[in-house]
XYZ file of C-alpha atoms in Angstrom:
123
model
C 2.053 1.623 5.299
C -1.181 -0.347 5.259
C -4.399 1.395 4.222
C -7.753 -0.324 4.676
C -11.041 0.857 6.131
C -11.441 -2.467 7.971
C -9.524 -2.112 11.236
C -9.128 -5.873 11.745
C -7.426 -6.254 8.362
C -4.968 -3.466 9.154
C -4.258 -4.972 12.589
C -3.722 -8.460 11.157
C -1.379 -7.261 8.413
C 0.544 -5.011 10.824
C 1.109 -8.035 13.051
C 2.179 -10.229 10.132
C 4.732 -7.706 8.863
C 6.023 -6.767 12.318
C 6.596 -10.431 13.249
C 8.706 -10.761 10.110
C 10.827 -7.702 10.891
C 9.123 -5.352 8.441
C 8.205 -2.117 10.245
C 4.938 -0.543 9.154
C 2.122 1.793 10.117
C -1.606 1.588 9.489
C -4.316 3.981 8.331
C -8.063 3.671 7.753
C -8.741 6.596 5.378
C -6.950 8.623 2.727
C -6.716 11.588 5.082
C -5.167 9.476 7.831
C -2.810 7.869 5.304
C -1.562 11.248 4.063
C -0.965 12.403 7.642
C 0.952 9.199 8.368
C 3.114 9.606 5.261
C 3.919 13.194 6.242
C 4.766 12.177 9.827
C 6.906 9.168 8.888
C 9.343 10.052 6.088
C 10.858 6.554 6.146
C 7.721 5.108 4.519
C 8.245 4.300 0.851
C 5.571 1.647 0.263
C 1.787 1.960 0.544
C -0.334 -1.197 0.504
C -3.947 -0.194 0.028
C -7.342 -1.710 -0.463
C -8.941 -0.169 -3.534
C -12.413 0.122 -2.040
C -12.469 2.193 1.109
C -15.705 3.410 2.732
C -16.388 6.482 0.601
C -12.979 6.672 -1.046
C -10.843 4.889 -3.601
C -7.457 3.620 -2.452
C -5.884 4.248 -5.849
C -6.521 7.972 -5.294
C -3.446 7.871 -3.029
C -1.276 8.055 -6.151
C -2.840 11.367 -7.214
C -2.937 12.767 -3.678
C 0.774 12.056 -3.194
C 1.601 13.660 -6.556
C -0.393 16.779 -5.606
C 1.158 17.177 -2.150
C 4.128 19.609 -2.249
C 6.155 17.587 0.274
C 5.131 14.032 -0.545
C 5.640 14.366 -4.289
C 9.374 14.816 -3.618
C 9.550 11.262 -2.237
C 9.677 8.018 -4.184
C 6.664 5.855 -3.329
C 5.650 2.405 -4.481
C 2.070 1.198 -4.166
C 0.459 -2.229 -3.970
C -3.308 -2.396 -4.335
C -5.661 -5.128 -3.177
C -9.249 -5.664 -4.257
C -12.064 -8.156 -4.128
C -13.653 -6.517 -7.170
C -12.746 -9.270 -9.605
C -15.182 -8.059 -12.276
C -13.752 -4.533 -12.447
C -10.118 -5.606 -12.440
C -10.312 -8.870 -14.411
C -7.308 -8.951 -16.710
C -5.788 -5.826 -15.150
C -2.769 -6.451 -12.959
C -1.531 -2.884 -12.400
C -2.663 0.689 -11.763
C -0.082 3.141 -13.125
C 2.529 0.339 -13.014
C 1.726 -0.542 -9.396
C 0.585 -4.147 -8.807
C -2.994 -5.162 -8.031
C -3.587 -8.294 -5.965
C -7.015 -9.902 -6.123
C -8.545 -11.013 -2.829
C -8.271 -13.285 -1.104
C -4.592 -12.359 -0.992
C -2.347 -15.173 0.164
C -0.137 -13.797 2.977
C 3.017 -15.431 1.592
C 2.420 -13.842 -1.830
C 2.019 -10.411 -0.217
C 5.155 -10.890 1.905
C 7.231 -11.921 -1.114
C 6.003 -8.937 -3.112
C 6.738 -6.505 -0.270
C 10.198 -7.958 0.360
C 10.978 -7.653 -3.348
C 9.876 -4.019 -3.445
C 11.748 -3.074 -0.270
C 14.955 -4.959 -1.132
C 17.863 -2.736 -2.155
C 18.430 -2.867 -5.897
C 21.603 -4.415 -7.279
C 22.848 -0.989 -8.402
C 23.045 0.170 -4.769
C 19.895 2.274 -4.670
């Protein structure tokens, strides 16, 4: 799932992933993202901008952990930010990667494919 408050960014990334055979959904707020995760149990990866209008994308981790249904599922997160000063030298939030903007599409695709690929132990 893609989470960004800028609709054009969500639309562009949805197109990029869909054209490469990676199904995904989009959301523009934390509330919409939670509803999407509840409605689509196949989602296991959330790619989120850190700065949303009046929200913080990294709050998705806490919200998922607090939700009685969602906390039963195994989620991975990838965060993106243009806030180089705040995240200089920090490459993860709770062991989830942070990509600094501008994010190169090929880098994002490789990261997503690596996360979604079945592990060698069959899981």
